[in-house]
Coordinates of C-alpha atoms in Angstrom, one line a residue:
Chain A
X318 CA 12.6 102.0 144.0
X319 CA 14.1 101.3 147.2
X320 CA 15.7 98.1 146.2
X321 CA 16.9 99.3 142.5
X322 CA 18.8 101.7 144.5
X323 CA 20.6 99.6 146.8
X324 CA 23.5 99.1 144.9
X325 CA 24.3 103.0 145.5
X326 CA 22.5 103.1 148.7
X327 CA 22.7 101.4 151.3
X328 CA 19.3 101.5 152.4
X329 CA 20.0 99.8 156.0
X330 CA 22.3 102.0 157.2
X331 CA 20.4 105.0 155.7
X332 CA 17.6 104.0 158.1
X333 CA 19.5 104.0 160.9
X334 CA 20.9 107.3 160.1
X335 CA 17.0 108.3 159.4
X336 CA 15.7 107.1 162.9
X337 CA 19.1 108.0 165.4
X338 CA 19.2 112.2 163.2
X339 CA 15.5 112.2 164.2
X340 CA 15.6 110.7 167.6
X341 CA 19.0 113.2 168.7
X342 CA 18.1 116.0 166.3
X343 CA 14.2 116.4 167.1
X344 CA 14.4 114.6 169.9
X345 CA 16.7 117.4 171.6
X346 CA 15.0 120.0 170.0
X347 CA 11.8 118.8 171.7
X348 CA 13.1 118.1 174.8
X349 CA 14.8 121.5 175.4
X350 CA 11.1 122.5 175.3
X351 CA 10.0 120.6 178.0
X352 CA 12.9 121.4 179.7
X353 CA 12.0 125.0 179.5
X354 CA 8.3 124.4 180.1
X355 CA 9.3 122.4 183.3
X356 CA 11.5 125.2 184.7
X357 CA 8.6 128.3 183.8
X358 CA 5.5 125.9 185.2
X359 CA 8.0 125.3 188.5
X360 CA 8.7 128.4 189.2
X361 CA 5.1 130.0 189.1
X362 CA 3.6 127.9 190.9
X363 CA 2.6 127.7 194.7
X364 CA 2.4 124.0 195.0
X365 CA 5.4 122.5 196.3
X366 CA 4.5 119.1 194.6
X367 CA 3.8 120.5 191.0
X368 CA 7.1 122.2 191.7
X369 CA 8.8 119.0 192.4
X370 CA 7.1 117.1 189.6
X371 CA 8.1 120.1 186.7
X372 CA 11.5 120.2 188.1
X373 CA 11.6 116.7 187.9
X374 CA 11.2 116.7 184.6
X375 CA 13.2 119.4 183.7
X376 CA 15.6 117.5 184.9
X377 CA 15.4 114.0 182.8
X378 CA 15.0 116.3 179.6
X379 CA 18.0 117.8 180.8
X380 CA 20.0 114.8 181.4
X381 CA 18.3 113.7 177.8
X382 CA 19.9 116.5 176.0
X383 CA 23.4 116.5 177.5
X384 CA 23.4 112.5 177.3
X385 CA 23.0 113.0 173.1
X386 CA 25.9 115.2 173.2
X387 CA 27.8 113.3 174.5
X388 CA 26.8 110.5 172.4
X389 CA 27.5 113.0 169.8
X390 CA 31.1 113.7 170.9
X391 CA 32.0 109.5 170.6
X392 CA 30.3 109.4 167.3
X393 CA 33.3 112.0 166.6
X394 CA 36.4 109.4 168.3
X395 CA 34.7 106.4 166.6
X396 CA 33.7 106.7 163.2
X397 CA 33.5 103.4 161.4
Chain B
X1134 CA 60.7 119.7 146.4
X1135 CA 59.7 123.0 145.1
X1136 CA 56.4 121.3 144.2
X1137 CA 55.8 119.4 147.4
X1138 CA 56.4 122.5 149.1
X1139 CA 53.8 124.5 147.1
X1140 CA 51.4 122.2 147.4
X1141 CA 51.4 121.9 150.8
X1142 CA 51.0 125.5 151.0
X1143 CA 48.0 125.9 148.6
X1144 CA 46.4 123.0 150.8
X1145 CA 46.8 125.4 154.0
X1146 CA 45.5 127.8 151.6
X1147 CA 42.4 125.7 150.6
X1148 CA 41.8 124.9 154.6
X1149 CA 42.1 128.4 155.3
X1150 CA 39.0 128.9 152.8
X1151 CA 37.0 126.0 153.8
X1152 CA 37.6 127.4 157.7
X1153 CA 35.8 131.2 156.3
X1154 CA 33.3 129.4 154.0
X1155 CA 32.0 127.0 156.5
X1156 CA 31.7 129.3 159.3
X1157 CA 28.1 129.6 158.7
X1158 CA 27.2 125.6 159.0
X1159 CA 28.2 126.5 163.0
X1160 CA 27.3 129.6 163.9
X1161 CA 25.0 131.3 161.2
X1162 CA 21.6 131.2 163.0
X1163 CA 23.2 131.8 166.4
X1164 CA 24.1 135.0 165.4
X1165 CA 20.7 135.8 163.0
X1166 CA 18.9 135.4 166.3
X1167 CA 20.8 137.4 168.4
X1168 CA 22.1 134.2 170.5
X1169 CA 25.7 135.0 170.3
X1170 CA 27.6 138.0 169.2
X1171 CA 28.9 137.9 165.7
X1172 CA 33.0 138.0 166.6
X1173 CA 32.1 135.9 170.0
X1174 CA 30.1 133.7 167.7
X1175 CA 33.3 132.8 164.6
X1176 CA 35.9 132.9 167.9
X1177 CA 34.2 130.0 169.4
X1178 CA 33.7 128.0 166.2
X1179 CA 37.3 128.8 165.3
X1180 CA 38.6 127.2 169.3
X1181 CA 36.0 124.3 168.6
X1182 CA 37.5 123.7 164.6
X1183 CA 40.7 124.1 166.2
X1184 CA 40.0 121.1 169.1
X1185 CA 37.9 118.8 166.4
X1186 CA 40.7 118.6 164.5
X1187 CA 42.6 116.4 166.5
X1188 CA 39.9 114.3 167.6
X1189 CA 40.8 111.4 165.0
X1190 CA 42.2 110.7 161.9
X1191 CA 40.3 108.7 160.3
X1192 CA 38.9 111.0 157.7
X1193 CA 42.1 111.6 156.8
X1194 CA 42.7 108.7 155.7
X1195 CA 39.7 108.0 153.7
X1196 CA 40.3 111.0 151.3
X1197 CA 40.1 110.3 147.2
X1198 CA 39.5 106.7 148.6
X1199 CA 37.0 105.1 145.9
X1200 CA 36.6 107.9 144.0
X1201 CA 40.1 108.3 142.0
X1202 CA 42.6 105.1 141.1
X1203 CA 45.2 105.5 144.2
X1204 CA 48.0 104.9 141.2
X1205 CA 47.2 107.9 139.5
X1206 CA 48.5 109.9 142.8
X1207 CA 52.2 108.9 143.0
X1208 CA 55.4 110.5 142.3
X1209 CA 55.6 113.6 140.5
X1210 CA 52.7 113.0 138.5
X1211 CA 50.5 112.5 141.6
X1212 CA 51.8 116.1 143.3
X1213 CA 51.1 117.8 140.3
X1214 CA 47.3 116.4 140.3
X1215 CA 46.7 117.3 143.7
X1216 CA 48.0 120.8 143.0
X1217 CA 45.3 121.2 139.9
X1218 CA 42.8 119.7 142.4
X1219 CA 43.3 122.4 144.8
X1220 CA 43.8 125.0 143.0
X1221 CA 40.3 124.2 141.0
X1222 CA 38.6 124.2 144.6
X1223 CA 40.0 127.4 145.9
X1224 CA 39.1 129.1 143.0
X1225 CA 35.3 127.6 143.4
X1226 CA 35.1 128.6 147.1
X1227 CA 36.2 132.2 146.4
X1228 CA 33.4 132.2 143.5
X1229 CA 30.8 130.7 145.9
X1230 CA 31.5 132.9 148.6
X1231 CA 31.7 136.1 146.1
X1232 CA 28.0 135.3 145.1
X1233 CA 27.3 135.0 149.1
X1234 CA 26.6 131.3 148.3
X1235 CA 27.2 128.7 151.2
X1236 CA 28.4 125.4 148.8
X1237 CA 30.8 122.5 149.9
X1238 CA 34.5 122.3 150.2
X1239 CA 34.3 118.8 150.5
X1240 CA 32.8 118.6 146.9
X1241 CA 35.0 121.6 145.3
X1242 CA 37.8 119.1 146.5
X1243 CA 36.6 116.1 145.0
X1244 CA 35.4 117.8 142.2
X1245 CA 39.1 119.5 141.4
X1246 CA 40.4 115.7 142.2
X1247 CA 38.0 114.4 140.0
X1248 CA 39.0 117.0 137.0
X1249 CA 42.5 116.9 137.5
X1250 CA 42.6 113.3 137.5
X1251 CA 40.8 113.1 133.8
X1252 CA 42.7 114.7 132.0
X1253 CA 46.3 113.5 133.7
X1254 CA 45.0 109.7 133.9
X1255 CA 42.0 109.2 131.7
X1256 CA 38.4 108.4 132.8
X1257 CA 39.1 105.1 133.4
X1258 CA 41.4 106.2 136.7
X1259 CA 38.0 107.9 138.4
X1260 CA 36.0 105.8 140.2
X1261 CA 32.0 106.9 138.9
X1262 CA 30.8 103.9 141.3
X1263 CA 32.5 104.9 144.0
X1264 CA 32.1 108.7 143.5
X1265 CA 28.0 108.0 143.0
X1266 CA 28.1 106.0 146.4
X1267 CA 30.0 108.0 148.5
X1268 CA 29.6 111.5 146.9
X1269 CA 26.3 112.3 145.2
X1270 CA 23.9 109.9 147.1
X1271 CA 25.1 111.5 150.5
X1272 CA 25.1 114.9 149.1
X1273 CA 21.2 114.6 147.5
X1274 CA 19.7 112.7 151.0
X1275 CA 21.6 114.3 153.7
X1276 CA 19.9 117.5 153.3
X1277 CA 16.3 116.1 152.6
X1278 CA 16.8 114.1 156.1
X1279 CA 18.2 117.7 158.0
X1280 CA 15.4 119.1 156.5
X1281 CA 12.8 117.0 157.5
X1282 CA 14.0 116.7 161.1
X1283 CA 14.6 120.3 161.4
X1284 CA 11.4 120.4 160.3
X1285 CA 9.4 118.3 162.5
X1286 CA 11.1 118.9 165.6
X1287 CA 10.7 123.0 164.9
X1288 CA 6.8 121.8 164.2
X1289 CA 6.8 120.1 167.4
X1290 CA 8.9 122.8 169.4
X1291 CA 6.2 125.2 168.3
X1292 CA 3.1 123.6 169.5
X1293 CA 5.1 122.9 172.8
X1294 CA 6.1 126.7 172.9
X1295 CA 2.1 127.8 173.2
X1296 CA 2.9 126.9 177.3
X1297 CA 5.0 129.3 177.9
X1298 CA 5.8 133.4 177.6
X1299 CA 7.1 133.9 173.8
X1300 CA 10.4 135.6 175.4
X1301 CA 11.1 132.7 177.8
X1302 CA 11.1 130.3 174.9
X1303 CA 13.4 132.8 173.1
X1304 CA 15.7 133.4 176.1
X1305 CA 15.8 129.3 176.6
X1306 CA 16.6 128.2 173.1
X1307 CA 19.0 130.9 172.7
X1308 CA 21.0 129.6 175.9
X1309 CA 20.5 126.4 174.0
X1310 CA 21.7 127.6 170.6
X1311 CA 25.1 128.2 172.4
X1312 CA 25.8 124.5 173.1
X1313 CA 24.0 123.5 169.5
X1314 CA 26.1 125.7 167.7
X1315 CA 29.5 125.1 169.8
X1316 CA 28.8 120.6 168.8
X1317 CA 28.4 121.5 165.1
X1318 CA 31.5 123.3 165.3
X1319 CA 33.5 120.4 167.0
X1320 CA 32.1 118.1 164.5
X1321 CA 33.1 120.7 161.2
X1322 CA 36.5 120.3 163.0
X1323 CA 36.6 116.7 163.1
X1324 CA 35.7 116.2 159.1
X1325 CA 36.7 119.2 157.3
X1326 CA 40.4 119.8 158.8
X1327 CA 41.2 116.6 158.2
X1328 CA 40.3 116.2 154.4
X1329 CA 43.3 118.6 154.2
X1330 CA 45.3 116.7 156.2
X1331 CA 44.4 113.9 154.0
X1332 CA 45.6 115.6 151.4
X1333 CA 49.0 116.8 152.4
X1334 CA 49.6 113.6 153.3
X1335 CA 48.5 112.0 150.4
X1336 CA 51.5 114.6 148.6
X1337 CA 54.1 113.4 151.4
X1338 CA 53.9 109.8 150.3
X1339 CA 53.6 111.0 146.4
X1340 CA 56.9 112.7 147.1
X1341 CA 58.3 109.3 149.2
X1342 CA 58.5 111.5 152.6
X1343 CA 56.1 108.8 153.8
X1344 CA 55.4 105.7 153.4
X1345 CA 52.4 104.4 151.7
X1346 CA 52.2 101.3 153.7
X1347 CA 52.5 103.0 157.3
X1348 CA 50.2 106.1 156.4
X1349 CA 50.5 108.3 159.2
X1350 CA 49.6 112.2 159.6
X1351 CA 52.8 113.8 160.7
X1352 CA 52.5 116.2 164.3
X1353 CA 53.2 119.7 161.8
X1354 CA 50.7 118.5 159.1
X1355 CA 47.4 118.6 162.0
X1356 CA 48.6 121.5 163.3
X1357 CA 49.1 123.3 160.7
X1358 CA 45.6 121.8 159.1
X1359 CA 44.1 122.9 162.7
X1360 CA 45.3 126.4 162.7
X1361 CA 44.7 127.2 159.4
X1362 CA 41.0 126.3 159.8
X1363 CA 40.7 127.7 162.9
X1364 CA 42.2 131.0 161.4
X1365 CA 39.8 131.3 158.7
X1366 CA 37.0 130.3 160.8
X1367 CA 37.9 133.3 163.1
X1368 CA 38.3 135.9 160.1
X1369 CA 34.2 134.6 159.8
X1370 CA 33.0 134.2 156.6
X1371 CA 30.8 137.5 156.8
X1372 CA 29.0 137.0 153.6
X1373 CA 27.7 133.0 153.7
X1374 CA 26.9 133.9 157.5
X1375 CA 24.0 136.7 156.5
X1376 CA 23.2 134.3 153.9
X1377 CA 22.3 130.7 156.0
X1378 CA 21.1 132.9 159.0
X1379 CA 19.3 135.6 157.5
X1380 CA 18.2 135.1 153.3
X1381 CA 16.9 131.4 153.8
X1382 CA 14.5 132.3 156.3
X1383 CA 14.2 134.5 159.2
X1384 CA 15.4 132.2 162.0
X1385 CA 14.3 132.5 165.3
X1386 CA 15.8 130.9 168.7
X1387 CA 13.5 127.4 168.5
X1388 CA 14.6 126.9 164.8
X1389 CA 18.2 127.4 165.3
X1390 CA 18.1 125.5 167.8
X1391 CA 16.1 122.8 166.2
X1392 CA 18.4 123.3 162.5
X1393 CA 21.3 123.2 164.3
X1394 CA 20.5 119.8 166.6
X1395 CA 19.4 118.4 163.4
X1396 CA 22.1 119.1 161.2
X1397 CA 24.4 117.7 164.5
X1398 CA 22.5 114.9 164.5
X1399 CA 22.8 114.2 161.2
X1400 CA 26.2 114.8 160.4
X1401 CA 27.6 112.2 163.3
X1402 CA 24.9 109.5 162.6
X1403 CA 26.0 109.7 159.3
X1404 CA 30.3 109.6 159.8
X1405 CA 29.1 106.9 162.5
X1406 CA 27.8 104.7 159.6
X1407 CA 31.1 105.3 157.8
X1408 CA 28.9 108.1 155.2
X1409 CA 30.8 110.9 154.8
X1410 CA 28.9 114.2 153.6
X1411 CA 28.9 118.2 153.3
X1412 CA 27.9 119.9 156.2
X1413 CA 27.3 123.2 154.2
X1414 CA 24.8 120.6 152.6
X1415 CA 23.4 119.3 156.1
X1416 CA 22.9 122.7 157.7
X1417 CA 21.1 124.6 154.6
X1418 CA 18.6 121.4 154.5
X1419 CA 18.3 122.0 158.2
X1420 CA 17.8 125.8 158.2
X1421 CA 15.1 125.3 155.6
X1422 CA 13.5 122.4 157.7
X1423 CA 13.4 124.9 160.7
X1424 CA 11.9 127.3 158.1
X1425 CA 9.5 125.2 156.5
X1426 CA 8.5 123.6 160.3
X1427 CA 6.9 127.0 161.4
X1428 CA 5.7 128.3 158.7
X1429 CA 6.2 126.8 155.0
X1430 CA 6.2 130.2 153.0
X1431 CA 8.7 131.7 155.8
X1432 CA 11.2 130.1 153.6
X1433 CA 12.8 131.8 150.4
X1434 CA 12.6 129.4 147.6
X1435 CA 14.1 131.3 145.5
X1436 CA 17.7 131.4 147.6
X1437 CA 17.7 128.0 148.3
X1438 CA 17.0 127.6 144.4
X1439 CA 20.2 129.7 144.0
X1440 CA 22.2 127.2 147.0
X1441 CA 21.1 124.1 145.0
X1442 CA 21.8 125.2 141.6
X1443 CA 25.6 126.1 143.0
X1444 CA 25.3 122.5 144.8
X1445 CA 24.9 120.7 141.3
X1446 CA 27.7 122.7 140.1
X1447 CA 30.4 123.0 142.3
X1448 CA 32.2 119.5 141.2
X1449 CA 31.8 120.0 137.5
X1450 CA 33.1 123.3 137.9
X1451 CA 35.9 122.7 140.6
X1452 CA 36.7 119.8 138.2
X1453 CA 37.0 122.3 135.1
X1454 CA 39.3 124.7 137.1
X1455 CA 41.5 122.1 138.3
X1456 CA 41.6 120.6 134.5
X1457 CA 42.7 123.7 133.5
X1458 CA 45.4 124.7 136.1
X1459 CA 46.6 120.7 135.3
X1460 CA 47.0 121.7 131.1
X1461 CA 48.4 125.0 131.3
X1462 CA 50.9 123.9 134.2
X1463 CA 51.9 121.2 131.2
X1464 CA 52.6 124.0 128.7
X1465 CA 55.4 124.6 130.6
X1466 CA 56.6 121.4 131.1
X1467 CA 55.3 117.6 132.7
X1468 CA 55.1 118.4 136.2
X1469 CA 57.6 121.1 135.6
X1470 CA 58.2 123.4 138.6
X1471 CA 57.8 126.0 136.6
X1472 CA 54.0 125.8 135.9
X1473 CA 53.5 124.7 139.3
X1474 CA 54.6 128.6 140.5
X1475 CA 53.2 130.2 137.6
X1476 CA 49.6 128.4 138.3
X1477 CA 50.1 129.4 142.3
X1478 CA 50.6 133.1 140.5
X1479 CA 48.0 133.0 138.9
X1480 CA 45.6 131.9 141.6
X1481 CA 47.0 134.0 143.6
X1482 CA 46.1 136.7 141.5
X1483 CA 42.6 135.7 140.9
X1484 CA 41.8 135.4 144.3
X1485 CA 43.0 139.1 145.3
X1486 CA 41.1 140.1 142.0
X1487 CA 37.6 138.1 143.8
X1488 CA 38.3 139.7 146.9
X1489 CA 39.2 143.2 146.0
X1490 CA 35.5 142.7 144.1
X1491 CA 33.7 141.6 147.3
X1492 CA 34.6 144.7 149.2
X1493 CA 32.3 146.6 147.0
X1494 CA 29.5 144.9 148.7
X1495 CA 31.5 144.2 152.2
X1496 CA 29.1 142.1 154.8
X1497 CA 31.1 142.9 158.5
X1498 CA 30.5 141.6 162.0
X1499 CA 28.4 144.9 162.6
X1500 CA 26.0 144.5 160.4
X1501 CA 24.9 140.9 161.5
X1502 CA 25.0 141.9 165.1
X1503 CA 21.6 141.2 166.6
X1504 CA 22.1 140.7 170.6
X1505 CA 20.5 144.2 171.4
X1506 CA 17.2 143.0 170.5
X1507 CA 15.8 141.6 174.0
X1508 CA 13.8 138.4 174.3
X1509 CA 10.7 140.6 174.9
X1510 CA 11.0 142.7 172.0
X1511 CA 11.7 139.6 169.4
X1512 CA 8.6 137.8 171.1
X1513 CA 6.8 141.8 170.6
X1514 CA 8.1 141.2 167.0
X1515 CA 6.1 138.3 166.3
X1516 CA 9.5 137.0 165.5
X1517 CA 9.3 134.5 168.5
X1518 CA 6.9 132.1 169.4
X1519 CA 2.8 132.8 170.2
X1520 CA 2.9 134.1 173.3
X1521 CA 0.3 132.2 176.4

């Protein structure tokens, strides 16, 4: 089906566009979660290592999320 | 003269409709869930629509490009098309947004193009190859891929949301929703403003202002492209707004959040890889992914039954407009000015008539408003996710 279409659609690039939407779209999605879990879990607890370790992480879903905006934002200046 | 000059201001017309009908792709499930207020909420898009559309050019210069014969838009001939073209999609945003229906500028656009262009060339000036690659293919997958990764990542966000309190997940994703909302307005910018400047342009070198070897956006064309977007984005498009946030599904902060990092997602991966689509068409899919990812019956079929069916119909019937604006402009004359001002009339006329109709069932800012409802009472709701 794939390959009768291919004239049309260009099914390599429409697997790219499958796996990079799903990897920034649900990928930020998700990680804004654990984001958020990782900032609650830190600050209820009494443990100043689990506090470390949820802020931690927090912090690399953070820097996930702004680092696929601003992937985002050069998709925007670059666009084949 | 007379006819560049009209067209150029129907075109700052058209973006000035596209800015109000598109409002919704950005900010529509901010507001349903209370994220951001309504007027803050079209204010920000407007600024963001306003910035995105000097990003680049390069859409610009990409409009009509395989999907009409470039020779059937020169000289007079040429201005007079891309008059019937916009006047056809005008008239089919003002009927979509009547009905409360979010549809595509882009495609009313190419459909008036399209229309205009068979019956002032002939079929064999449009370009069905090029129209079914670049046009429908985009416009049938792009919102089955928004949808699905709406979908999963809302499934996803849902199981991870059973860790925490229902109202911090609601407070987080609606800081979130902010940022998710303000990209997808940079990115409408950066497309839809410059389809118009695309097509002003395209008019300048029709009327030999510009050179169709050295194509160029003059400095006056984006800004007046980028304010008139940003204007109508600002006046918010009240009516597609309740209908994307609040008639597809009731949205909560997760699944705005997720809908709208989809629908960003998707909409730059795609203009990355040179595909350029609808995001009225990206963010409905995404909306009813979101939907559909947290509960499948949450989502009402039969609107989105209502979106499609205008979706399959908004080029034939931008097409049919424009073919009509292009044959009676001719009773008065080839290209005459004269059916040039009495077709503007007309529009004109017809669009007051449209709009004096929609105050009867007037959507305002008020009404949509829905910051008052705390965290803690939407996760009391059960509008928010299970609470630990």
């Amino acid at each position: 089906m794939l390959a009768l279409a291919s004239p049309i659609v260009d099914t390599n690039a429409l697997w790219k566009i499958v796996l990079a939407s799903l990897a920034a779209g649900a990928g930020v999605a998700i990680a804004f979660g654990i984001l958020l879990i990782g900032v609650s879990r830190a600050q209820k607890t009494t443990n100043g290592g689990a506090r470390v370790l949820d802020y931690g992480l927090a912090v690399i879903m953070g820097a996930f999320c702004v680092f696929a905006v601003v992937a985002g934002i050069h998709a925007m200046t670059v666009k084949h | 003269m007379v006819i560049l000059v009209l067209v150029v201001i129907t075109a700052v017309a058209f973006d000035f409709t596209n800015g109000f009908h598109d409002t919704a792709n950005a900010v529509a499930t901010s507001i349903a869930t209370g994220a951001l207020k309504p007027r803050v909420a079209v204010l920000m898009s407007a600024v963001l629509n306003l910035v995105g559309a000097f990003v680049s050019i390069k859409v610009a210069a990409t409009i009509a490009k395989g999907i009409v014969d470039p020779k059937a838009l020169e000289s007079n001939a040429g201005l007079s098309l891309v008059f019937a073209a916009l006047i056809g999609a005008i008239i089919w945003n003002l009927i979509t947004w009547y009905f409360t229906l979010p549809s595509s500028s882009s495609h009313a656009l190419i459909g008036g193009i399209i229309g205009a262009t068979l019956v002032a060339s002939g079929a064999h000036a449009v370009m069905f190859h090029g129209i079914a690659k670049s046009v429908i293919a985009p416009a049938i997958l792009s919102p089955i891929i928004c949808f699905l990764v709406a979908g999963i990542g809302t499934y996803v966000v849902y199981r991870l949301m059973r860790l925490i309190t229902g109202a911090e997940a609601v407070r987080g994703y609606r800081y979130g929703q902010i940022g998710s909302a303000a990209l997808v307005s940079l990115a409408h910018g950066t497309n839809d403003a410059q389809k118009t400047m695309g097509v002003i342009t395209l008019a300048l070198i029709a009327h030999g202002s510009i050179s169709a070897s050295h194509f160029y956006v003059p400095l006056w064309v984006k800004l007046a492209c980028a304010c008139a977007i940003a204007a109508g984005t600002a006046i918010g498009g009240w009516r597609i707004i309740n209908t994307m946030g609040n008639r597809i599904t009731e949205v909560e902060s997760p699944q705005g959040f997720a809908a709208e990092a989809a629908s960003a997602a998707v909409i730059l991966s795609s203009s990355y890889y040179g595909y350029p689509l609808s995001t009225t068409h990206v963010v409905s899919g995404g909306v009813m992914g979101a939907g559909a990812g947290r509960k499948l019956e949450s989502v009402h079929w039969n609107v989105a039954g209502q979106m499609v069916t205008a979706w399959v119909f908004t080029i034939p019937a931008a097409g049919v407009v424009a073919a009509a604006t292009w044959e009676i402009a001719r009773v008065f004359g080839a290209n005459s000015t004269a059916g040039t001002i009495v077709m503007a009339v007309l529009a004109a006329a017809a669009a007051a008539g449209l709009f004096t109709l929609a105050q009867r069932s007037k959507v305002g800012a008020t009404d949509l408003d829905r910051t008052h409802v705390s965290p803690e009472r939407e996760a009391q709701l059960g509008t928010a996710p299970a609470v630990a």
